[in-house]
Coordinates of C-alpha atoms and ligand atoms in Angstrom, one line a residue:
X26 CA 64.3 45.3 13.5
X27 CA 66.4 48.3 14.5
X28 CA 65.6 51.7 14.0
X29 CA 68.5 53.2 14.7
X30 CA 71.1 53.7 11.8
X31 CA 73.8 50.8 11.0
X32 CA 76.7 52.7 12.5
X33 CA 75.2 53.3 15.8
X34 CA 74.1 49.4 15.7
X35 CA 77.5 48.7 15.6
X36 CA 78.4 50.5 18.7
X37 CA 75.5 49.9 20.8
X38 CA 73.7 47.2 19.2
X39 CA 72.4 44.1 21.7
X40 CA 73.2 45.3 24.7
X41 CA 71.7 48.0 27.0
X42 CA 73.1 48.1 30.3
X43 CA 70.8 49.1 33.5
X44 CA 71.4 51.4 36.0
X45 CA 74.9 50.9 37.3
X46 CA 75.6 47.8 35.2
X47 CA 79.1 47.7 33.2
X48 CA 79.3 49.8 30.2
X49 CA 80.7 46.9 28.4
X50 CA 79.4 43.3 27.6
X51 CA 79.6 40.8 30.5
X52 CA 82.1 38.2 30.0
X53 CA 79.8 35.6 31.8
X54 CA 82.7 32.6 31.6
X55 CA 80.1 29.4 33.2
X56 CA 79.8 27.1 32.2
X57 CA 76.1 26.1 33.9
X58 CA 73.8 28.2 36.0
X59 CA 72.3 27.8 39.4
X60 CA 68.6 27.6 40.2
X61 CA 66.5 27.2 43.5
X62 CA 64.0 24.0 42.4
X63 CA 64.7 21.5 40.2
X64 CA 61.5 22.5 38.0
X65 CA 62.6 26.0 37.4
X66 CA 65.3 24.3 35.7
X67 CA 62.9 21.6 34.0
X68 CA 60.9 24.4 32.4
X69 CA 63.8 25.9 30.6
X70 CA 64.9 21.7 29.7
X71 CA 61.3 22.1 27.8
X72 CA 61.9 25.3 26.5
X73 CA 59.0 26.5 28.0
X74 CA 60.6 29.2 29.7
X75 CA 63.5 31.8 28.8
X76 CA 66.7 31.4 30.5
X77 CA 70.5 29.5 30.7
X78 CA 71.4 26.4 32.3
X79 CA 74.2 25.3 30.3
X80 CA 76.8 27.1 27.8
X81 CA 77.0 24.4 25.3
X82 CA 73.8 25.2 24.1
X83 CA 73.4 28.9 25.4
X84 CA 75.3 31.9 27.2
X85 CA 74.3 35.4 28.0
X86 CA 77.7 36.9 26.1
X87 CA 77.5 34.4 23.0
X88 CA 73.4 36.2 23.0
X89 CA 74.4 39.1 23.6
X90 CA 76.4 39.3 20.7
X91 CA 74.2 37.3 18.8
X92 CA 71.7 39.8 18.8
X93 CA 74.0 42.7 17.4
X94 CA 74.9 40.4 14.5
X95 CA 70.7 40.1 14.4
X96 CA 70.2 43.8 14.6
X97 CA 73.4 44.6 12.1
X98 CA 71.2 42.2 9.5
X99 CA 68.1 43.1 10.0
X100 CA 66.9 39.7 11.5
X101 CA 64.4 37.9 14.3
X102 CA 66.8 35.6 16.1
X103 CA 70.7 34.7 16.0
X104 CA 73.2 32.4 17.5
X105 CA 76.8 32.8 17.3
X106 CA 78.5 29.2 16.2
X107 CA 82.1 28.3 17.4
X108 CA 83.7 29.0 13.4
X109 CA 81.7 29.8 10.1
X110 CA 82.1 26.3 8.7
X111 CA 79.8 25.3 12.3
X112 CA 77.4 28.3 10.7
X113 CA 77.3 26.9 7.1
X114 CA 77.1 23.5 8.5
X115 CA 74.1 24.2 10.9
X116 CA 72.5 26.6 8.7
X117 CA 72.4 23.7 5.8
X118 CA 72.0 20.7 8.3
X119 CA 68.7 22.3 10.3
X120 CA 66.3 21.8 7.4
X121 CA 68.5 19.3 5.2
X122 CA 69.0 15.5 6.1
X123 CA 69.7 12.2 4.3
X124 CA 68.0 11.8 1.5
X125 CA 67.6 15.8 0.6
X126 CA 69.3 17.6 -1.7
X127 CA 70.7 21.9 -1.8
X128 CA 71.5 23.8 -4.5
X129 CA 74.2 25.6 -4.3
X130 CA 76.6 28.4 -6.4
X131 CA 80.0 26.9 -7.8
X132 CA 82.3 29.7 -6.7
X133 CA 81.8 29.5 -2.9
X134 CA 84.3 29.4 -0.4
X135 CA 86.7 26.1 -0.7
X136 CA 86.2 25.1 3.0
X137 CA 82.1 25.1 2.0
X138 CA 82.4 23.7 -0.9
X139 CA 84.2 20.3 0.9
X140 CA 82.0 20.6 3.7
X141 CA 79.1 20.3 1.3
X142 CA 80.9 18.4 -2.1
X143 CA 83.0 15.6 0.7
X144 CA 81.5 15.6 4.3
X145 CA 78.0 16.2 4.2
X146 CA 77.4 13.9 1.0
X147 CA 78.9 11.3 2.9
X148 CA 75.8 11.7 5.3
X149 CA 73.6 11.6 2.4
X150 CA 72.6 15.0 1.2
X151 CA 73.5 16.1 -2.5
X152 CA 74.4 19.0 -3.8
X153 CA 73.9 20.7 -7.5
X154 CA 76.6 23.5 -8.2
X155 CA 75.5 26.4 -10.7
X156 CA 77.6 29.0 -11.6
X157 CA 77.0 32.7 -10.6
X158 CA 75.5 33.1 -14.2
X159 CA 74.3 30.3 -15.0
X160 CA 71.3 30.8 -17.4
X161 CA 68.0 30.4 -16.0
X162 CA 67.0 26.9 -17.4
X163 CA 70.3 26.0 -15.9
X164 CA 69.0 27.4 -12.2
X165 CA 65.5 25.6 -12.8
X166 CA 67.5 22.3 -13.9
X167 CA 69.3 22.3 -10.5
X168 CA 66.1 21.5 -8.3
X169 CA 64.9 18.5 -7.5
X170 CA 61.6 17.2 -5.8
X171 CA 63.7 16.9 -2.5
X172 CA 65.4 20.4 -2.6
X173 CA 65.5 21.9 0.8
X174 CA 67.7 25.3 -0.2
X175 CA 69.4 27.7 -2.0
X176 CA 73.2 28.0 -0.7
X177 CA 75.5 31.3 -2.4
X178 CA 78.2 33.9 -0.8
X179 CA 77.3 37.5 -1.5
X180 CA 81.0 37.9 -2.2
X181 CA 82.8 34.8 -3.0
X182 CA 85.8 34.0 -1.2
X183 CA 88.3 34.2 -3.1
X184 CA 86.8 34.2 -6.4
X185 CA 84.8 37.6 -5.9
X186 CA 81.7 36.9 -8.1
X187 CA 78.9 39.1 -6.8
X188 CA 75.8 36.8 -6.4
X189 CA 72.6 37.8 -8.0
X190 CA 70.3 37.3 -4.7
X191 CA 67.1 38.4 -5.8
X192 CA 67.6 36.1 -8.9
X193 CA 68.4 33.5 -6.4
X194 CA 66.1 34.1 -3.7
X195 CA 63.0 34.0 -6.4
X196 CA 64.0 30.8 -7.8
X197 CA 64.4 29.2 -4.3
X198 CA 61.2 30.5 -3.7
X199 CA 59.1 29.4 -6.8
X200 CA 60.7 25.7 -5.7
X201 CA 59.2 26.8 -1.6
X202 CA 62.6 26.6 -0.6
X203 CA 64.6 29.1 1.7
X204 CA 68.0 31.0 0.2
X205 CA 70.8 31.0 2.4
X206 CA 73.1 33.4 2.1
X207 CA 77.0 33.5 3.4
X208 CA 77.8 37.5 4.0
X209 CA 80.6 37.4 5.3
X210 CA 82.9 39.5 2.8
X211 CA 80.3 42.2 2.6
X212 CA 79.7 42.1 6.0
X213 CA 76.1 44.0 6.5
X214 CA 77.8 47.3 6.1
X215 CA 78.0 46.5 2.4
X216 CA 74.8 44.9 1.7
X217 CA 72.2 43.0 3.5
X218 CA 71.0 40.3 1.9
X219 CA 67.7 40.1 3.3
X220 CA 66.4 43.3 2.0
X221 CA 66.7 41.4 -1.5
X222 CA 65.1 38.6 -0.5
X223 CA 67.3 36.0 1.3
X224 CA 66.1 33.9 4.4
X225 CA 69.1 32.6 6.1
X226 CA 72.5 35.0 6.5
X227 CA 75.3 33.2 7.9
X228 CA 78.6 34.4 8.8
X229 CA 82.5 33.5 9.6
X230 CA 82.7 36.0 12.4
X231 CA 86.7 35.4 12.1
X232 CA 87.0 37.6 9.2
X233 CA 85.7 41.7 9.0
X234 CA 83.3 40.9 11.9
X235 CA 86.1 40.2 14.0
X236 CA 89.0 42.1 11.9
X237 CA 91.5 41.4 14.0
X238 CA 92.6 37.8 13.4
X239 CA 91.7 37.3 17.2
X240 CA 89.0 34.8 17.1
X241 CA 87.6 32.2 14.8
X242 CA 84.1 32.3 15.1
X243 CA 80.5 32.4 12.8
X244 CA 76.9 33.2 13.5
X245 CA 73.1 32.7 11.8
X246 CA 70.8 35.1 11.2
X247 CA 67.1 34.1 10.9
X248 CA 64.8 37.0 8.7
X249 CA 61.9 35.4 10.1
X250 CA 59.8 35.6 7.1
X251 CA 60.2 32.2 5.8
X252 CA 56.5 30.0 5.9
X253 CA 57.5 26.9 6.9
X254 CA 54.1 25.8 7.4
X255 CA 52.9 26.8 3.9
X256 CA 55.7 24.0 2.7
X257 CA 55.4 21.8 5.9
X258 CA 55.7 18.5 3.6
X259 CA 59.4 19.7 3.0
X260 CA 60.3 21.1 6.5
X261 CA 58.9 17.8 9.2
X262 CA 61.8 19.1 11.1
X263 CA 60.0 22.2 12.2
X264 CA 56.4 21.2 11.6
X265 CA 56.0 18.2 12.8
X266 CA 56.6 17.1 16.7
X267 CA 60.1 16.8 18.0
X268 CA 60.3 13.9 20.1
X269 CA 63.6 14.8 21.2
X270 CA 61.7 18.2 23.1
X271 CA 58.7 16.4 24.8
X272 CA 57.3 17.0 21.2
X273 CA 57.8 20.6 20.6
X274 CA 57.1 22.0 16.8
X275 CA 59.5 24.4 16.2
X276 CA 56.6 26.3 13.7
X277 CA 54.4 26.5 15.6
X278 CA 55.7 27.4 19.2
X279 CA 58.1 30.1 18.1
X280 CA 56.7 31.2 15.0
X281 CA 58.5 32.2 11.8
X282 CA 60.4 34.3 13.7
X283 CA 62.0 32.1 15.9
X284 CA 61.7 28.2 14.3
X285 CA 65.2 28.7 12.9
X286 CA 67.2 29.0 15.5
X287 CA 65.9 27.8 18.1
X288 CA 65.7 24.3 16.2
X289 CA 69.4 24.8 15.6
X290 CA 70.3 25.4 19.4
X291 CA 68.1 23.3 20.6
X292 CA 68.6 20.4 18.6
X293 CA 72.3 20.7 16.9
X294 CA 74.0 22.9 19.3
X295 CA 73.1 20.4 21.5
X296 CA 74.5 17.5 20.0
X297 CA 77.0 18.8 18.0
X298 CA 78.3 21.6 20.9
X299 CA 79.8 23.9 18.4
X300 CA 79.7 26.9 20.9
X301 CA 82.1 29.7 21.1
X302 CA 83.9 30.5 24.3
X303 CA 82.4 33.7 26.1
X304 CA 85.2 35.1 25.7
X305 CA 85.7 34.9 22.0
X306 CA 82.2 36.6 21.8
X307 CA 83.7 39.3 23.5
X308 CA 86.2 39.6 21.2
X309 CA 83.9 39.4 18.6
X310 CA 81.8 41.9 20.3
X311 CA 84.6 44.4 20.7
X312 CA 85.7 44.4 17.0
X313 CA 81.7 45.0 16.0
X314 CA 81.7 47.9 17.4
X315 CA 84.5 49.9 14.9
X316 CA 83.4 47.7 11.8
X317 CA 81.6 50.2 9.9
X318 CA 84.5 52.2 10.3
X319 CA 86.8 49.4 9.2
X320 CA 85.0 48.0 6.2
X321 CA 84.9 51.6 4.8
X322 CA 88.6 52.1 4.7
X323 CA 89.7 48.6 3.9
X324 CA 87.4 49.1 0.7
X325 CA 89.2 52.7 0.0
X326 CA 92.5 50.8 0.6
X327 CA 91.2 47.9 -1.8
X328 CA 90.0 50.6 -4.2
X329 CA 93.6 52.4 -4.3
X330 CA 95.3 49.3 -4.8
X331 CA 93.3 47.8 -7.4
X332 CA 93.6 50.8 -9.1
X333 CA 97.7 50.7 -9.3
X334 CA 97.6 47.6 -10.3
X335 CA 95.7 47.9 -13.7
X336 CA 98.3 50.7 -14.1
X337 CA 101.3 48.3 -13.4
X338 CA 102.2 46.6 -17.0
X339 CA 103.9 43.2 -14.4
X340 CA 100.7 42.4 -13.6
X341 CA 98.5 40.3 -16.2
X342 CA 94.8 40.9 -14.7
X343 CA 93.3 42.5 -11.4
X344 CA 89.8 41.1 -10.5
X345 CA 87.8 43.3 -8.4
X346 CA 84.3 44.0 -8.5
X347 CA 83.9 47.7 -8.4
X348 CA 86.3 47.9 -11.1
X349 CA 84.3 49.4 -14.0
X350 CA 84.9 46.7 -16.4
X351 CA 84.9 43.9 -14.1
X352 CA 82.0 41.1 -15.1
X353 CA 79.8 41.4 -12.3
X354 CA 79.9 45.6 -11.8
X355 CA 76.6 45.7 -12.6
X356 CA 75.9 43.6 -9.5
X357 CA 78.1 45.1 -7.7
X358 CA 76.5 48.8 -7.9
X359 CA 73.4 46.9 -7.4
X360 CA 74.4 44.8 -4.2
X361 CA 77.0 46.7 -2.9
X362 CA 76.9 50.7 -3.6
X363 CA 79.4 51.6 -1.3
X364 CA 81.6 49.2 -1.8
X365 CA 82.4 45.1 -2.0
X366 CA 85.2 44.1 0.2
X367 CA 89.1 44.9 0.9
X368 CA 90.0 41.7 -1.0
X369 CA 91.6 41.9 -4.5
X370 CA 92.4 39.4 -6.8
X371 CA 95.4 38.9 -9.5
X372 CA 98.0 37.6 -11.7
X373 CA 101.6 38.1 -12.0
X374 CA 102.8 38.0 -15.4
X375 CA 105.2 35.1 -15.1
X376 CA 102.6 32.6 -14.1
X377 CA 102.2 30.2 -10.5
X378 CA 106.0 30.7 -10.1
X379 CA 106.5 34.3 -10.1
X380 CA 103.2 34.7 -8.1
X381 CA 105.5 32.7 -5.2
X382 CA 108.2 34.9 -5.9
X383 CA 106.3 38.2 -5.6
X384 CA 104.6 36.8 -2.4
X385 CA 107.6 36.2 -0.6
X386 CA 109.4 39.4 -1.6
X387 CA 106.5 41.3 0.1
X388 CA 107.2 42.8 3.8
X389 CA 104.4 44.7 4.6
X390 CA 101.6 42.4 3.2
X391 CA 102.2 39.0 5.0
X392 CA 101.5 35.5 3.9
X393 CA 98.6 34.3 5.8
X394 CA 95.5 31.9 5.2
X395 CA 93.4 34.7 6.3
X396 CA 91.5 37.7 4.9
X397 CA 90.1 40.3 6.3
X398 CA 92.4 41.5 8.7
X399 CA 93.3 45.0 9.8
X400 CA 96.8 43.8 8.7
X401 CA 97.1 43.5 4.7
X402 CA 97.9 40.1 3.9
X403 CA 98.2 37.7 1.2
X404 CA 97.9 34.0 -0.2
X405 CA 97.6 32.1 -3.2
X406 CA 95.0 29.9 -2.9
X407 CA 96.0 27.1 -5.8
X408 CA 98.9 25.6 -3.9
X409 CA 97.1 26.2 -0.4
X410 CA 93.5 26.8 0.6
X411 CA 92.2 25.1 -2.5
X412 CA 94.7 22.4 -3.3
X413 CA 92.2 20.0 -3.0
X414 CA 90.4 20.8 -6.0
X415 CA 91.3 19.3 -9.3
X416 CA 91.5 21.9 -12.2
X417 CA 88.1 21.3 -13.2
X418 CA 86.8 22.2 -9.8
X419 CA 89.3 25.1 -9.2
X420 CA 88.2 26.7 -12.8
X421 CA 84.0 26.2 -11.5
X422 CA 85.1 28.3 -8.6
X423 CA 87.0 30.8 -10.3
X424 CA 90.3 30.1 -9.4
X425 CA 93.3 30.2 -12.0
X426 CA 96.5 28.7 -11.0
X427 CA 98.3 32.0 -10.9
X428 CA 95.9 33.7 -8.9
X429 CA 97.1 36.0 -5.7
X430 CA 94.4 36.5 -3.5
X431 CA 95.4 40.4 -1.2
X432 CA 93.0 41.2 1.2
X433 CA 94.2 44.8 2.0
X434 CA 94.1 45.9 5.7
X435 CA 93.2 49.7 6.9
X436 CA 97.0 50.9 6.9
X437 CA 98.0 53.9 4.7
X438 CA 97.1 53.0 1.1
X439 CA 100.3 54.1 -0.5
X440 CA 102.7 51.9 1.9
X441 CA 100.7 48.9 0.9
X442 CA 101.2 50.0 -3.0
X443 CA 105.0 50.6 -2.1
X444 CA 105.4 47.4 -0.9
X445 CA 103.6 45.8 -4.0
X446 CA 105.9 47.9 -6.5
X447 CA 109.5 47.0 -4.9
X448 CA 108.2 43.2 -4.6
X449 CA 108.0 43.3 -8.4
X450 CA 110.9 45.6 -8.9
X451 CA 112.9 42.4 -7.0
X452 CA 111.2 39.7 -9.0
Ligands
LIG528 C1 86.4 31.8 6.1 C2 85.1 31.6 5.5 C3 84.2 30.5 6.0 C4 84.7 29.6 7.0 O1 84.8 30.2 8.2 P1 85.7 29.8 9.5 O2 85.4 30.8 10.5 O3 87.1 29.8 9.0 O4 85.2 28.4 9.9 C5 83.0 30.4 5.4 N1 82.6 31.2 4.4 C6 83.4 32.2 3.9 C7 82.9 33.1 2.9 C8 84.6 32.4 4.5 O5 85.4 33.4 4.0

């Protein structure tokens, strides 16, 4: 773990050049690597020695990067993954197969929630939803003898619950299971879910991480505390020989530390290739490096606006979670002191249709499926990023029909509430 303070991470974090080396990370844009015997190269084939030999599985940027994303969290090992949906996917995949089962929290991201609800049931896993606050004989209903882990979002996207991770993180743990946690709207300048007890962070690097809608990308963070031995029966995959690696066990080669993720490159980037481009790492590396100073102001920003709106008698609710009488601002000031995120939630009086019309009278705020963008934009997630829930499904993950979803950039605060006032003023 880093000792040096978050912000500093941020800037210098994973990468310390030597004596006349560049100042700035490597693009190292190979694909494979060159040796001078043929068992040089075996040995890193067994994993018995440290080094590349080719990018699908590893690259010195994609490390290099994934190592400030490890020291940002707090971690023992990283990988970067070529989207977040490749990070949820590997994250859940690495120590669940057919047969097991996940529990997970109702109000997580749509794209997850299909991933986990569609695709990955179709290879045999199950997954139990609970909501944030479901009771507790509701959370201890959920497991199963084949549970393999806890799945939640720190900050749901777009629904906004705040998950309770230690409440989470103890249950998973009284049922010897990990608790993976998505953090990618509070991003670790907001909270770092492993000093409350979480096992697993993943991210989608495409949103603050990146911040610049530049490059679609997601990474894994290991804490390294989880005992996989002390619940081998659950875990074969890393205690038990891989046949696949000369038989390897993850558990006890690399230790708690390491299992994780080198199980995860090893086996599924290898199969499954899910690698970013150097270069996107680089982009990803370059935004890093101003995101404590991003996530601050888009949180001001988000702040400001929320506050307008509960002034503004068009609108018919704002949802945001360090709004004083918002239902999870006790977990909020818990979680997230400094802030949750720059994304806002709320209705237009006038239902689903004059939530279109106010979108598209906007200028500044664009219509986007993004969030998290230096550049305020907007969406409305019922007739887009959700559409393929039923009603039933879109009400579990908090998502009313006339909900606008604004994820407020770092421009000037009082343009982005101009723009919001004359779009109503034209409705
Ligand atoms: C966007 C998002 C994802 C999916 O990430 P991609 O990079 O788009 O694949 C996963 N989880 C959360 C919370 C997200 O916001």
């Amino acid at each position: 773990m880093s000792e040096k303070r978050i912000e500093t991470v941020c800037v210098q974090g994973g990468y310390v050049p030597g004596n006349g080396e560049p100042r700035q990370v490597p693009i190292i844009q190979s694909t494979t690597f060159k040796y001078a015997t043929g068992a040089e190269m075996a040995k890193l084939f067994d994993l018995e020695a440290e080094g590349y030999f080719y990018s699908r599985l590893q690259n010195p940027t994609c490390d290099t990067v994934a190592r400030k994303i490890c020291e940002l969290e707090g971690g023992t090992a990283a990988m970067l993954t070529s989207s977040g949906q490749a990070a949820n996917f590997f994250a859940v995949f690495n120590i669940a197969s057919c047969g097991d089962h996940v529990v997970a929290e109702s109000s997580i991201y749509g794209g997850t929630f299909n991933l986990f609800a569609v695709t990955m049931k179709k290879m045999g896993i199950d997954f139990t939803f609970v909501a944030p606050d479901c009771s507790e004989s509701e959370l201890e209903a959920a497991f199963r003898p084949n549970t393999k882990a806890v799945f939640g979002e720190t900050i749901a996207n777009p629904a906004l619950r705040v998950l309770d991770i230690e409440r989470f993180a103890n249950a998973a743990h009284r049922h010897g299971v990990p608790l993976i946690v998505d953090n990618t709207f509070a991003t670790p300048i907001n909270c770092r879910p492993f000093d409350f007890g979480a096992d697993i962070v993943t991210h989608s690097t495409t949103k603050y991480m990146d911040g610049h809608g530049s490059a679609v990308g997601g990474a894994i963070v290991d804490a390294g505390r989880f005992d996989w031995f002390a619940h081998a029966d659950k875990f074969p995959g890393l205690t038990t020989p891989d046949d696949s690696y000369h038989g390897i066990t993850y558990a006890e080669r690399f230790g708690k530390e390491g299992a994780f993720i080198t199980k995860a490159t090893a086996q599924l980037m290898r199969d499954f290739g899910s690698t970013p481009s150097p270069f996107s790492a680089y982009l990803l590396s370059l935004g890093l490096e101003s995101l404590h100073v991003r996530v601050a102001r888009h949180c001001e920003n988000a702040r400001a606006v929320a506050e307008y709106l509960l002034t503004d008698d068009r609108i018919s609710w704002v949802f945001y979670p360090d709004l004083k009488d918002n239902v999870d601002h006790k977990l909020c000031e818990k979680y997230l002191p400094n802030g949750s995120c720059g994304v806002i939630s709320f209705g237009v009086k006038g239902g689903r249709e004059a939530a279109e019309r106010f979108m598209s009278n906007l200028k500044l705020c664009a219509i986007e499926t993004h969030v998290a963008d230096a550049r305020t934009c907007c969406l409305h997630p019922a007739s887009t990023t959700h559409r393929q829930m039923n009603d039933a499904e879109l009400e579990a993950a908090g998502v009313s029909p006339d909900l606008i979803r604004l994820s407020c950039g770092i421009e000037n605060a009082d343009d982005l509430i101009g723009d919001i006032k004359q779009a109503l003023d034209n409705l």
